[in-house]
Structure formats: C-alpha cells, structure tokens
Short mmCIF file of C-alpha atoms in Angstrom, two decimals:
data_model
loop_
_atom_site.label_atom_id
_atom_site.label_comp_id
_atom_site.label_asym_id
_atom_site.label_seq_id
_atom_site.Cartn_x
_atom_site.Cartn_y
_atom_site.Cartn_z
CA MET A 48 17.86 -35.86 9.72
CA LYS A 49 19.37 -32.83 10.64
CA LYS A 50 20.22 -30.45 11.65
CA ASN A 51 20.88 -27.22 13.43
CA MET A 52 19.74 -23.95 12.49
CA CYS A 53 22.36 -21.68 13.88
CA VAL A 54 25.05 -22.06 10.60
CA ALA A 55 23.84 -24.66 8.76
CA SER A 56 21.81 -27.19 7.67
CA LYS A 57 21.65 -30.64 6.53
CA SER A 58 19.21 -31.16 3.01
CA PHE A 59 16.81 -34.33 3.86
CA SER A 60 15.13 -37.04 1.70
CA VAL A 61 12.03 -36.74 2.27
CA LYS A 62 9.35 -37.30 0.37
CA THR A 63 7.37 -34.54 -0.89
CA LEU A 64 3.15 -34.73 -0.94
CA SER A 65 1.93 -34.04 -3.61
CA ALA A 66 -2.46 -33.07 -3.00
CA LEU A 67 -4.92 -32.34 -6.42
CA LEU A 68 -8.24 -30.71 -5.06
CA PHE A 69 -10.98 -30.84 -7.82
CA GLY A 70 -13.83 -28.68 -7.49
CA THR A 71 -16.86 -27.57 -9.21
CA ALA A 72 -17.28 -23.45 -9.72
CA GLY A 73 -20.68 -22.24 -9.46
CA VAL A 74 -22.98 -25.65 -8.72
CA PHE A 75 -23.10 -27.72 -5.62
CA PHE A 76 -25.64 -30.58 -4.95
CA ALA A 77 -27.25 -31.81 -1.91
CA PRO A 78 -27.16 -35.16 -0.68
CA THR A 79 -31.06 -34.85 -1.37
CA MET A 80 -30.87 -33.88 -4.42
CA LEU A 81 -28.79 -36.72 -5.70
CA GLY A 82 -31.54 -39.02 -4.02
CA LEU A 83 -29.37 -40.15 -1.63
CA ALA A 84 -30.31 -39.82 2.19
CA PRO A 85 -28.25 -38.77 4.06
CA GLN A 86 -26.78 -40.20 6.81
CA ALA A 87 -26.34 -40.54 11.07
CA GLN A 88 -22.69 -38.50 11.68
CA ALA A 89 -21.53 -38.50 14.33
CA ALA A 90 -21.36 -34.82 16.48
CA VAL A 91 -18.26 -33.16 16.54
CA PRO A 92 -18.11 -30.28 18.64
CA ALA A 93 -16.71 -26.99 16.54
CA VAL A 94 -12.99 -25.10 16.70
CA LYS A 95 -12.48 -21.72 16.52
CA LEU A 96 -9.31 -21.04 15.46
CA PRO A 97 -7.23 -20.17 17.82
CA ASP A 98 -5.83 -16.18 18.71
CA PHE A 99 -2.23 -16.08 19.44
CA SER A 100 -2.44 -12.46 20.06
CA ASP A 101 -2.54 -12.05 23.86
CA LEU A 102 -0.23 -15.73 24.22
CA VAL A 103 2.26 -13.42 22.47
CA ASP A 104 1.80 -9.96 24.22
CA ALA A 105 2.74 -12.24 28.32
CA VAL A 106 5.56 -14.73 26.59
CA GLY A 107 7.61 -12.84 24.22
CA PRO A 108 9.33 -10.90 26.91
CA ALA A 109 11.00 -13.75 27.57
CA VAL A 110 12.00 -15.30 24.71
CA VAL A 111 15.67 -13.34 23.54
CA ASN A 112 18.33 -13.13 20.28
CA ILE A 113 21.74 -14.30 21.37
CA ARG A 114 24.42 -12.87 18.26
CA THR A 115 27.87 -14.49 18.62
CA THR A 116 31.44 -13.20 18.21
CA GLU A 117 34.72 -14.67 17.65
CA ARG A 118 38.30 -12.46 17.69
CA LEU A 119 40.41 -12.92 15.25
CA LYS A 120 43.92 -11.48 15.08
CA MET A 121 45.00 -9.25 11.88
CA THR A 122 47.35 -7.29 11.64
CA ALA A 123 46.54 -3.21 9.83
CA PRO A 124 46.59 -3.24 5.70
CA GLY A 125 50.00 -1.33 5.92
CA ALA A 126 51.23 -1.86 9.04
CA GLY A 127 54.09 -3.98 7.14
CA GLY A 128 57.08 -3.86 5.25
CA GLN A 129 56.34 -4.93 1.13
CA ASP A 130 56.43 -7.99 1.80
CA GLU A 131 53.13 -7.90 4.38
CA GLN A 132 51.65 -5.53 1.55
CA GLU A 133 52.09 -8.15 -0.71
CA MET A 134 50.68 -10.97 1.92
CA GLN A 135 47.24 -8.75 2.41
CA GLU A 136 46.96 -7.77 -1.09
CA PHE A 137 48.00 -11.98 -1.70
CA LEU A 138 44.57 -12.31 0.37
CA ARG A 139 42.00 -10.15 -0.84
CA ARG A 140 42.77 -11.33 -3.51
CA PHE A 141 42.15 -15.30 -2.91
CA PHE A 142 38.99 -14.44 -1.40
CA GLY A 143 37.90 -12.25 -4.68
CA GLY A 144 36.69 -9.01 -2.60
CA ALA A 145 38.16 -5.94 -0.46
CA MET A 146 39.58 -6.55 3.21
CA PRO A 147 38.49 -5.51 6.02
CA THR A 148 40.17 -3.42 7.95
CA PRO A 149 40.63 -4.30 12.09
CA ARG A 150 39.66 -2.49 14.29
CA GLN A 151 42.81 -0.40 15.49
CA GLN A 152 44.04 -1.13 19.26
CA GLY A 153 46.22 1.00 21.25
CA PRO A 154 47.55 4.33 21.25
CA ARG A 155 48.13 5.75 17.48
CA GLY A 156 52.04 5.18 16.60
CA GLY A 157 52.39 2.14 18.09
CA ARG A 158 54.72 -0.54 17.16
CA ARG A 159 54.58 -1.40 13.03
CA GLY A 160 52.68 -4.80 12.37
CA VAL A 161 51.65 -5.32 15.70
CA PRO A 162 48.69 -8.65 15.57
CA GLN A 163 45.52 -6.86 16.87
CA GLU A 164 42.74 -9.14 17.53
CA GLN A 165 38.64 -7.81 15.54
CA GLU A 166 35.83 -8.86 16.62
CA VAL A 167 33.61 -10.56 13.90
CA GLN A 168 29.94 -12.20 13.97
CA ARG A 169 29.76 -15.40 14.34
CA GLY A 170 26.51 -16.58 14.23
CA VAL A 171 22.53 -15.34 15.52
CA GLY A 172 20.08 -17.88 17.17
CA SER A 173 17.16 -17.51 19.87
CA GLY A 174 16.75 -18.30 23.79
CA PHE A 175 14.10 -17.92 26.40
CA ILE A 176 14.76 -16.88 30.35
CA ILE A 177 13.86 -19.31 33.00
CA SER A 178 14.56 -17.08 36.23
CA PRO A 179 14.85 -13.58 36.72
CA ASP A 180 17.42 -13.75 37.79
CA GLY A 181 18.95 -14.49 34.33
CA TYR A 182 19.49 -18.55 33.31
CA VAL A 183 18.75 -18.27 29.30
CA LEU A 184 18.38 -21.36 27.76
CA SER A 185 18.88 -22.40 24.31
CA ASN A 186 21.03 -25.02 21.48
CA ALA A 187 24.04 -25.47 21.81
CA HIS A 188 25.31 -25.72 18.22
CA VAL A 189 24.17 -21.61 18.64
CA VAL A 190 27.21 -20.81 21.50
CA ASP A 191 29.17 -23.76 20.07
CA GLY A 192 32.70 -22.26 19.57
CA ALA A 193 31.85 -18.33 20.54
CA ASP A 194 34.35 -15.90 21.90
CA GLU A 195 32.08 -14.14 22.57
CA VAL A 196 27.30 -14.35 23.03
CA TYR A 197 25.19 -11.70 23.68
CA VAL A 198 21.52 -11.54 25.07
CA THR A 199 19.16 -8.71 22.78
CA LEU A 200 15.81 -8.41 25.57
CA THR A 201 12.40 -7.10 23.24
CA ASP A 202 12.91 -4.42 24.90
CA LYS A 203 16.79 -3.44 23.21
CA ARG A 204 18.89 -4.30 26.33
CA GLU A 205 21.68 -6.28 26.07
CA PHE A 206 23.25 -8.53 27.51
CA LYS A 207 26.96 -10.00 27.77
CA ALA A 208 26.15 -13.97 28.82
CA LYS A 209 29.06 -16.09 30.24
CA VAL A 210 28.18 -19.98 28.58
CA ILE A 211 27.33 -21.92 31.65
CA GLY A 212 27.57 -24.90 30.15
CA ALA A 213 26.67 -26.83 26.89
CA ASP A 214 25.96 -30.71 26.21
CA ALA A 215 26.10 -31.29 22.37
CA ARG A 216 24.31 -34.70 22.35
CA THR A 217 21.00 -33.34 23.68
CA ASP A 218 22.03 -29.75 22.51
CA VAL A 219 21.28 -28.60 25.65
CA ALA A 220 22.87 -25.22 26.03
CA LEU A 221 23.22 -22.75 29.22
CA LEU A 222 23.57 -18.84 29.70
CA LYS A 223 23.84 -16.84 33.06
CA ILE A 224 23.18 -12.58 32.18
CA GLU A 225 23.59 -10.70 35.94
CA GLY A 226 19.66 -8.63 36.01
CA ALA A 227 17.15 -9.24 38.16
CA ASN A 228 13.78 -9.36 37.68
CA LEU A 229 14.02 -10.67 34.46
CA PRO A 230 11.07 -11.78 32.03
CA ARG A 231 10.88 -15.77 32.06
CA LEU A 232 8.93 -18.37 30.71
CA THR A 233 6.45 -20.74 32.50
CA ILE A 234 8.52 -24.54 32.10
CA GLY A 235 5.59 -26.73 31.55
CA ASP A 236 5.28 -30.28 31.57
CA SER A 237 6.28 -32.25 28.12
CA ASN A 238 4.87 -35.63 28.80
CA LYS A 239 1.72 -34.44 28.91
CA ILE A 240 1.43 -32.91 25.21
CA ARG A 241 -1.15 -34.58 22.71
CA VAL A 242 -1.02 -34.41 19.05
CA GLY A 243 -2.68 -32.24 17.21
CA GLU A 244 -3.23 -29.40 20.00
CA TRP A 245 -1.45 -25.68 18.51
CA VAL A 246 1.74 -23.52 19.36
CA ILE A 247 3.44 -20.94 18.65
CA ALA A 248 7.12 -20.96 17.85
CA ILE A 249 9.28 -17.23 18.77
CA GLY A 250 13.00 -15.91 17.57
CA SER A 251 14.97 -14.91 15.15
CA PRO A 252 15.69 -16.46 12.37
CA PHE A 253 17.10 -15.15 9.02
CA ASN A 254 18.45 -12.91 12.10
CA LEU A 255 13.79 -11.13 11.77
CA GLU A 256 13.92 -10.27 15.84
CA ASN A 257 10.61 -11.51 17.56
CA THR A 258 9.18 -13.82 15.05
CA VAL A 259 6.52 -15.22 16.11
CA THR A 260 4.88 -18.82 14.47
CA ALA A 261 1.88 -20.74 14.93
CA GLY A 262 0.98 -24.80 14.45
CA ILE A 263 -0.51 -28.04 15.73
CA ILE A 264 2.16 -30.63 17.51
CA SER A 265 2.29 -33.02 14.44
CA ALA A 266 3.90 -36.36 16.89
CA LYS A 267 5.74 -37.09 20.02
CA SER A 268 9.20 -38.92 20.22
CA ARG A 269 11.11 -38.95 17.33
CA ASP A 270 14.04 -40.34 17.29
CA THR A 271 16.76 -38.87 15.43
CA GLY A 272 19.49 -39.83 18.22
CA ASP A 273 20.51 -41.75 21.19
CA TYR A 274 20.14 -38.95 23.64
CA LEU A 275 16.81 -36.90 22.16
CA PRO A 276 13.33 -38.27 21.57
CA LEU A 277 11.91 -34.55 19.69
CA ILE A 278 9.01 -33.29 19.08
CA GLN A 279 7.71 -33.00 15.65
CA SER A 280 5.61 -29.87 14.53
CA ASP A 281 4.65 -28.42 11.92
CA VAL A 282 5.57 -24.77 12.95
CA ALA A 283 7.64 -22.70 10.57
CA VAL A 284 10.73 -23.48 12.28
CA ASN A 285 14.21 -21.75 10.33
CA PRO A 286 17.78 -20.81 10.18
CA GLY A 287 17.96 -18.61 13.15
CA ASN A 288 14.68 -19.81 15.63
CA SER A 289 17.63 -21.59 17.16
CA GLY A 290 17.59 -22.10 21.09
CA GLY A 291 14.06 -20.44 21.09
CA PRO A 292 11.09 -22.06 22.79
CA LEU A 293 8.24 -24.60 21.15
CA ILE A 294 5.29 -22.85 23.60
CA ASN A 295 1.31 -24.10 24.46
CA MET A 296 -1.44 -21.92 24.34
CA ARG A 297 -0.91 -22.06 28.51
CA GLY A 298 2.33 -20.30 28.02
CA GLU A 299 4.65 -22.81 28.68
CA VAL A 300 8.01 -23.75 27.34
CA ILE A 301 7.68 -27.33 26.17
CA GLY A 302 10.09 -27.62 24.75
CA ILE A 303 13.37 -25.95 22.27
CA ASN A 304 13.12 -25.48 19.17
CA SER A 305 16.79 -27.22 17.62
CA GLN A 306 15.93 -29.57 14.14
CA ILE A 307 14.85 -28.65 10.82
CA ALA A 308 13.76 -31.49 8.03
CA THR A 309 14.30 -29.54 4.53
CA LEU A 310 15.80 -30.21 1.44
CA SER A 311 16.63 -26.55 1.12
CA GLY A 312 18.42 -25.93 3.67
CA ALA A 313 15.21 -23.56 4.77
CA TYR A 314 11.79 -24.38 6.45
CA ASN A 315 9.99 -27.17 3.92
CA GLY A 316 7.18 -28.73 6.63
CA ILE A 317 8.99 -30.67 9.46
CA SER A 318 10.35 -29.24 12.58
CA PHE A 319 12.20 -30.86 16.24
CA ALA A 320 12.38 -29.53 19.35
CA VAL A 321 14.38 -31.00 22.34
CA PRO A 322 11.29 -31.85 24.81
CA ILE A 323 11.69 -29.35 27.91
CA ASP A 324 11.56 -32.59 30.20
CA GLU A 325 15.38 -32.97 29.30
CA ALA A 326 16.59 -29.94 27.89
CA MET A 327 15.45 -28.63 32.03
CA ARG A 328 17.50 -32.05 33.63
CA VAL A 329 20.62 -30.74 30.95
CA GLY A 330 20.26 -27.41 32.57
CA GLU A 331 20.81 -28.30 36.21
CA GLN A 332 23.45 -30.94 35.96
CA LEU A 333 24.84 -27.83 33.89
CA LYS A 334 24.61 -25.20 35.94
CA LYS A 335 25.52 -27.21 38.71
CA THR A 336 29.06 -28.75 37.78
CA GLY A 337 28.70 -26.71 33.94
CA LYS A 338 28.83 -30.18 32.17
CA VAL A 339 26.32 -33.63 32.23
CA VAL A 340 27.03 -37.23 33.31
CA ARG A 341 26.04 -40.00 32.22
CA GLY A 342 26.19 -43.72 32.83
CA ARG A 343 27.49 -46.25 30.41
CA ILE A 344 26.83 -50.35 30.58
CA GLY A 345 29.03 -51.64 27.70
CA VAL A 346 26.53 -53.38 24.79
CA GLN A 347 25.95 -52.72 21.14
CA ILE A 348 22.11 -53.17 20.34
CA GLY A 349 19.16 -53.86 17.21
CA GLU A 350 16.53 -54.14 17.51
CA VAL A 351 13.73 -56.87 17.81
CA SER A 352 12.15 -57.56 14.08
CA LYS A 353 8.69 -58.94 14.71
CA ASP A 354 11.08 -62.85 13.00
CA VAL A 355 14.05 -63.19 15.45
CA ALA A 356 10.71 -61.62 18.38
CA GLN A 357 8.59 -65.06 16.77
CA SER A 358 11.70 -67.56 17.16
CA LEU A 359 12.83 -66.40 20.54
CA GLY A 360 8.91 -66.80 21.49
CA LEU A 361 8.57 -63.42 22.72
CA PRO A 362 5.42 -61.39 22.63
CA ASN A 363 6.49 -59.21 20.36
CA ALA A 364 8.78 -57.21 18.74
CA LYS A 365 10.11 -54.85 21.76
CA GLY A 366 12.35 -54.30 23.89
CA ALA A 367 16.64 -54.69 22.46
CA GLN A 368 18.94 -56.61 21.02
CA VAL A 369 22.42 -56.75 21.34
CA SER A 370 24.55 -57.86 19.38
CA MET A 371 27.52 -56.53 21.16
CA VAL A 372 28.96 -56.42 24.64
CA GLU A 373 32.57 -55.14 24.84
CA GLU A 374 34.64 -57.33 26.75
CA GLY A 375 35.78 -55.84 30.39
CA GLY A 376 32.48 -53.90 30.42
CA PRO A 377 29.85 -53.64 33.07
CA ALA A 378 27.93 -55.36 30.63
CA ASP A 379 30.14 -58.28 30.25
CA LYS A 380 31.32 -58.42 33.78
CA ALA A 381 27.51 -58.84 34.70
CA GLY A 382 26.43 -61.63 32.82
CA ILE A 383 24.94 -60.66 29.92
CA LYS A 384 25.85 -62.16 26.52
CA PRO A 385 25.25 -61.21 22.67
CA GLY A 386 21.88 -62.43 22.22
CA ASP A 387 19.52 -61.70 25.54
CA ILE A 388 17.39 -59.59 24.60
CA ILE A 389 17.23 -55.99 27.47
CA LEU A 390 13.02 -55.51 28.51
CA LYS A 391 13.48 -53.92 31.04
CA PHE A 392 15.83 -51.40 32.90
CA ASN A 393 14.95 -50.19 36.29
CA GLY A 394 11.34 -51.44 35.64
CA ALA A 395 10.85 -48.95 32.46
CA GLN A 396 9.66 -50.53 29.58
CA ILE A 397 12.33 -51.38 26.67
CA GLU A 398 10.20 -50.09 23.55
CA ARG A 399 12.52 -49.46 21.40
CA SER A 400 16.53 -50.36 21.66
CA SER A 401 16.64 -45.89 21.74
CA ASP A 402 14.94 -46.15 24.86
CA LEU A 403 17.27 -48.45 26.19
CA PRO A 404 20.86 -45.58 26.19
CA ARG A 405 18.58 -42.99 27.68
CA LEU A 406 17.37 -44.74 30.33
CA VAL A 407 21.18 -46.27 31.25
CA GLY A 408 22.67 -42.15 29.95
CA GLY A 409 20.20 -41.18 32.93
CA ALA A 410 21.09 -44.32 35.45
CA ALA A 411 23.15 -42.87 38.59
CA VAL A 412 26.85 -43.11 38.26
CA ASN A 413 28.76 -46.22 40.10
CA GLY A 414 25.32 -47.29 41.33
CA LYS A 415 23.10 -51.06 41.02
CA SER A 416 20.62 -50.96 38.13
CA THR A 417 18.53 -53.72 37.23
CA VAL A 418 18.96 -55.60 33.95
CA THR A 419 15.97 -57.76 32.46
CA VAL A 420 16.64 -60.13 29.77
CA TRP A 421 14.68 -61.62 28.17
CA ARG A 422 17.28 -65.60 27.11
CA LYS A 423 16.76 -68.98 26.48
CA GLY A 424 12.67 -68.47 26.98
CA ALA A 425 12.62 -66.62 30.12
CA GLN A 426 12.61 -63.62 31.65
CA GLN A 427 15.92 -63.19 34.05
CA ASP A 428 17.07 -60.14 36.32
CA ILE A 429 20.94 -59.08 35.94
CA ALA A 430 22.34 -56.54 38.77
CA VAL A 431 24.66 -54.17 36.39
CA THR A 432 27.11 -50.97 38.01
CA VAL A 433 26.54 -47.83 35.35
CA VAL A 434 30.01 -45.72 34.84
CA GLU A 435 30.86 -43.73 33.09
CA LEU A 436 30.36 -42.61 29.35
CA GLU A 437 32.95 -40.86 28.31
CA ALA A 438 32.88 -37.31 26.73
CA GLU A 439 32.87 -36.85 23.52
CA LYS A 440 36.34 -35.99 22.31
CA THR A 441 37.65 -33.06 21.44
CA ALA A 442 40.99 -32.73 19.63
CA LYS A 443 43.47 -31.80 21.18
CA LYS A 444 45.67 -29.11 20.42
CA GLY A 445 49.69 -28.94 18.98
CA THR A 446 52.28 -26.79 20.35
CA LYS A 447 52.25 -23.37 19.29
CA GLU A 448 55.20 -24.15 16.84
CA GLN A 449 52.84 -27.05 16.08
CA GLU A 450 50.01 -24.90 15.16
CA ALA A 451 52.00 -21.92 13.71
CA GLN A 452 53.52 -24.85 10.90
CA ALA A 453 50.10 -26.13 9.78
CA VAL A 454 48.83 -23.24 9.39
CA ASN A 455 49.07 -22.00 5.41
CA ALA A 456 49.04 -18.28 4.01
CA LEU A 457 45.37 -18.31 3.79
CA GLY A 458 45.18 -19.09 7.76
CA LEU A 459 43.50 -22.41 6.96
CA LYS A 460 44.69 -25.27 9.37
CA VAL A 461 44.19 -29.20 7.07
CA SER A 462 44.08 -32.18 7.73
CA ASP A 463 42.70 -35.42 5.19
CA VAL A 464 39.38 -36.77 5.67
CA PRO A 465 38.63 -39.40 8.05
CA ALA A 466 37.45 -42.52 5.95
CA ALA A 467 34.17 -42.15 7.79
CA LYS A 468 33.38 -39.20 6.83
CA LYS A 469 33.60 -39.51 3.16
CA GLN A 470 31.77 -42.43 2.35
CA GLU A 471 29.32 -40.12 4.94
CA LEU A 472 29.26 -37.75 2.39
CA LYS A 473 30.23 -39.38 -0.59
CA ILE A 474 33.04 -37.90 -1.59
CA ASP A 475 36.51 -39.22 -2.94
CA ALA A 476 39.21 -36.26 -1.40
CA GLY A 477 39.44 -33.53 -0.05
CA VAL A 478 40.47 -31.95 3.58
CA LEU A 479 38.88 -31.38 6.01
CA VAL A 480 39.07 -27.23 8.14
CA ASP A 481 40.80 -27.49 11.12
CA ASP A 482 41.07 -23.67 12.43
CA ALA A 483 39.90 -21.12 10.34
CA ASP A 484 41.51 -17.29 10.81
CA GLY A 485 41.88 -14.12 8.97
CA VAL A 486 40.30 -13.27 6.07
CA ALA A 487 39.85 -17.01 5.67
CA ALA A 488 37.07 -17.16 8.49
CA LEU A 489 35.69 -13.44 7.89
CA ALA A 490 35.07 -15.03 4.53
CA GLY A 491 33.24 -17.97 5.71
CA LEU A 492 35.11 -20.93 6.24
CA GLN A 493 35.00 -22.44 9.31
CA PRO A 494 36.02 -25.77 10.98
CA GLY A 495 34.82 -28.39 9.70
CA ASP A 496 33.69 -27.35 6.09
CA VAL A 497 35.63 -29.60 2.95
CA ILE A 498 37.50 -28.27 0.74
CA LEU A 499 37.31 -29.98 -2.16
CA GLN A 500 39.17 -28.09 -4.88
CA LEU A 501 41.53 -24.76 -5.08
CA ASN A 502 41.38 -23.17 -8.67
CA ASN A 503 39.33 -26.64 -10.33
CA VAL A 504 42.27 -28.02 -9.29
CA ALA A 505 40.59 -31.60 -7.48
CA VAL A 506 42.57 -31.68 -3.65
CA LYS A 507 43.55 -35.40 -2.39
CA ASP A 508 45.47 -34.46 0.99
CA ALA A 509 46.22 -32.39 3.42
CA LYS A 510 49.81 -31.84 1.65
CA GLN A 511 48.62 -31.35 -2.04
CA PHE A 512 46.62 -28.86 -0.63
CA ASN A 513 48.63 -27.02 1.08
CA ALA A 514 50.72 -27.25 -1.33
CA LEU A 515 49.16 -26.13 -4.38
CA VAL A 516 48.68 -22.82 -1.68
CA ALA A 517 52.44 -22.00 -1.71
CA LYS A 518 51.89 -21.62 -5.62
CA LEU A 519 48.82 -19.19 -5.90
CA ASP A 520 49.78 -15.93 -7.25
CA PRO A 521 49.00 -13.29 -5.18
CA LYS A 522 48.48 -10.63 -8.55
CA LYS A 523 45.38 -13.06 -8.79
CA SER A 524 41.86 -14.65 -7.83
CA SER A 525 41.61 -18.03 -6.90
CA ALA A 526 38.50 -20.17 -6.13
CA VAL A 527 37.80 -23.03 -3.53
CA LEU A 528 34.96 -25.05 -3.63
CA VAL A 529 33.96 -25.94 -0.52
CA ARG A 530 31.70 -29.04 0.91
#
C-alpha cells in the first residue's frame, strides 16, 4: 500500500469519491419564509482558521534538505584505443543520449584508460534536526544505497552527513552532521494527537526546498505494515517530502512523513507519517548500536472474525488467532498451539492481530514475557522467552571475478525475477536489475527495476537478456522497457 516518496511511489487502488454541489444563483429561502419553525441547535464554538506564519518562522530553520549521491566508475571518452571508443559510442547510442563526461581526477597526462569516479545525484528528501549537536531524523529509504549524504539548512549551510543507522521496517534513519548550537525541533507526543487537529508539513517536494503545506489529522494508527501504526493526514505530501516533519500547532513534531496513497505518483489526498514516539525509540537504538533489535516468538497469526469469536465463546472479535507455530521456536517450547487466540502480551490488550508483532518486537530479547491465550473457553497465561528477530536478509556479493562476469556490456547485472515478485507485479517474465553502473545508472536504471523488453523483444530470463545485449549493434539506438 506504500510507497516511498524519495525515488518512486507505487500506485494505490483508492476509490475516488465525487460530490455534486447544487445551488441556486441569487435566491435564498430561510425556514421562516417557507413557514417552517426554526429548530433548536446546539451551540458550536466558532473556529477561526489558523495562521501558520509564526509557527513556520519558529520551526522552519530546523527542517533540512537531504540530497544523496553515488560514485560511479567510468572511463574518460577517448582515453583508450579504438575498441574502447566504440564501446563508448555503443553506450551512448543504447540510451539514446549524450554520455556525460566524467570528472577528471589525478594529474593531467596520466595513464590513458584508467577508470575514474564520477559523483552523480541519486535522490532528494527531507529531514529535521533533533539536537543542537547535529543529530537528524529522516526516512531510511531516503538514504538507502547512497555513497554520500548532504544536509542543507535554510541558511544555505551544507554539511556532509554520516548515516548512524537506518531501519527499513519502520523507515527511520538517523544522521549526524558536525555542528553546534544548531536549530532543533521539539519532540511531541504522538499518543496525544487527535483526529481533526491542524498540522503542517515542511520539506522539499520535487526538490523545492522549505515548502510548507497544511491540513488535518485524518486518522490514527493506520495499519500498513507490521511495525508501522501510521498517522494519516490530508496534508499535501509529494516525492521529496520523505523524511520531513509533521508538526502540530504547538510547534512539536509528531511524525515523519513517509508514504502517500496515490493514483498518479504524486499527492492524491492521503499521506502517512511514522509516529514520532516510534521514530525516537528507533533513533535511540540506532544511536547506541547502529541497528534495531526486535523480538519474535515464532507464530503465524491472523485476524479473529466474528464467526470464530462466537464459535469459541469469545465476547468480542479481538486478539490474534494462531494459525501456525514454528517447530522448535519460543512459542512451541512454551506450549502455544495452533488455534489459540492471543488476547494479551505482557498485559497489553491485542485489539487487532497487527498489535502483536509490534508488542513482541519491542519486548526484551532473551527475557520472559507473558502471553495470555484463549483456549477451550478459558484464558490461560503462558510464559514465553522472546528471541531476537533476524535482520532483513540482503543479497550476498560474489567474488570480484564472478561479479565482473555477471555484469554485461551495458553495465547491468541482472537475475531472474522471483516467482513471488512476478505474482506481485502481475508479469510472466523479465529480469531483475541487481546492479547498474556507468551510463546505465546515469540513465536512471536502479537496482530493483524489472526489464520487460529489449528492442521490443520480450525478455524471458537473465541468460536470454545477456545474450540479446551481446548481439546489439553499437551503431544503432536501442530501447528498453522497464517496470
């Protein structure tokens, strides 16, 4: 249902509500004119529209622009022999545009054909300072894959930032810039927010720095992921706003703008923010250890339907129904069984199944926790030892020789698309971009893209794609269809 606003956004299946407004020009009929008695109405206090100017003056200096870059290794045009020059022309033609000249490095007249590094912009996002000594909160997807991160303040000072850590599950990143007496935002309490209260967002949508938008909180605790009970608002948020603050009328940050619901890739009336309470908890762990440690008990769960609740004698359709227990896992060892309904975890009520992973994730690892289950018409407390949830797995790199063999003439390293990914994207074939270097990256291809066609030829798998690339005519332009 996501997605990220730094680089790209996934489309949402969102129903559009239309309203027809009917009016009569120049004529108004009061109830007394129609012979209708005026009805008593409860007095509602008049609400004035807010003026955000003083608020923006106070909090704006602590909101920063974040740009990320990556270093690409390229060989200067004309540096090598004829074969190398032909390859340069081939790469230019393949992407249909002029190839940028790499930044020259080293003394003039150096060895010809030596690869040189060029720093190219990767993405733009936002962030905000939370301490006078330069700690900055943003989104994990803003800094993902970046070689360098630059933070720019409203007074145009620019700092090279160090990424202290990033947590993909909550989409929170902690950065550090070297400074003193820096402006900072006051941290609010996201548990005290109210639906309908005014909020503002400040960020860099489409790289337009220090853009302010306003709206109201539309809903609290929207479930869009295991660890993200998000704040929903109607504040206009677009690509580039990622990592910027959601601020209440007291000048307190209550969330980090992270996702949008969109039909077009841009703002469509619904945006989501990570609650600041969760973001600060993650930030503290990142500051201490550079990573986030979460707990697990080894169960697969689902929602409790009304029919299930009635059949089991539960007064309400609440809790998390255990559908599977990991063999040899903590829950299995403790005696939790499939069919149990988990009602509480360490005394906290489980209203929905999504509450359980968040509570277990925040529990002390290797410590005892109490799980209250509903079994055979009665509640039962079970002691479970919480173990550490494994970090998200990343693809392992092979040897340099293997990687060199896997990268084709276009600077692309590809692999077959996993079956689950095909089902998700509703495609039958294609190749997944694992790495993009040189002009392939400059043209916009990124890891995670899926190539569907090359010169109108359907791409079936990695082997076929690399064979097609090897047969391309360097004197002709080629077209690539990318998902």
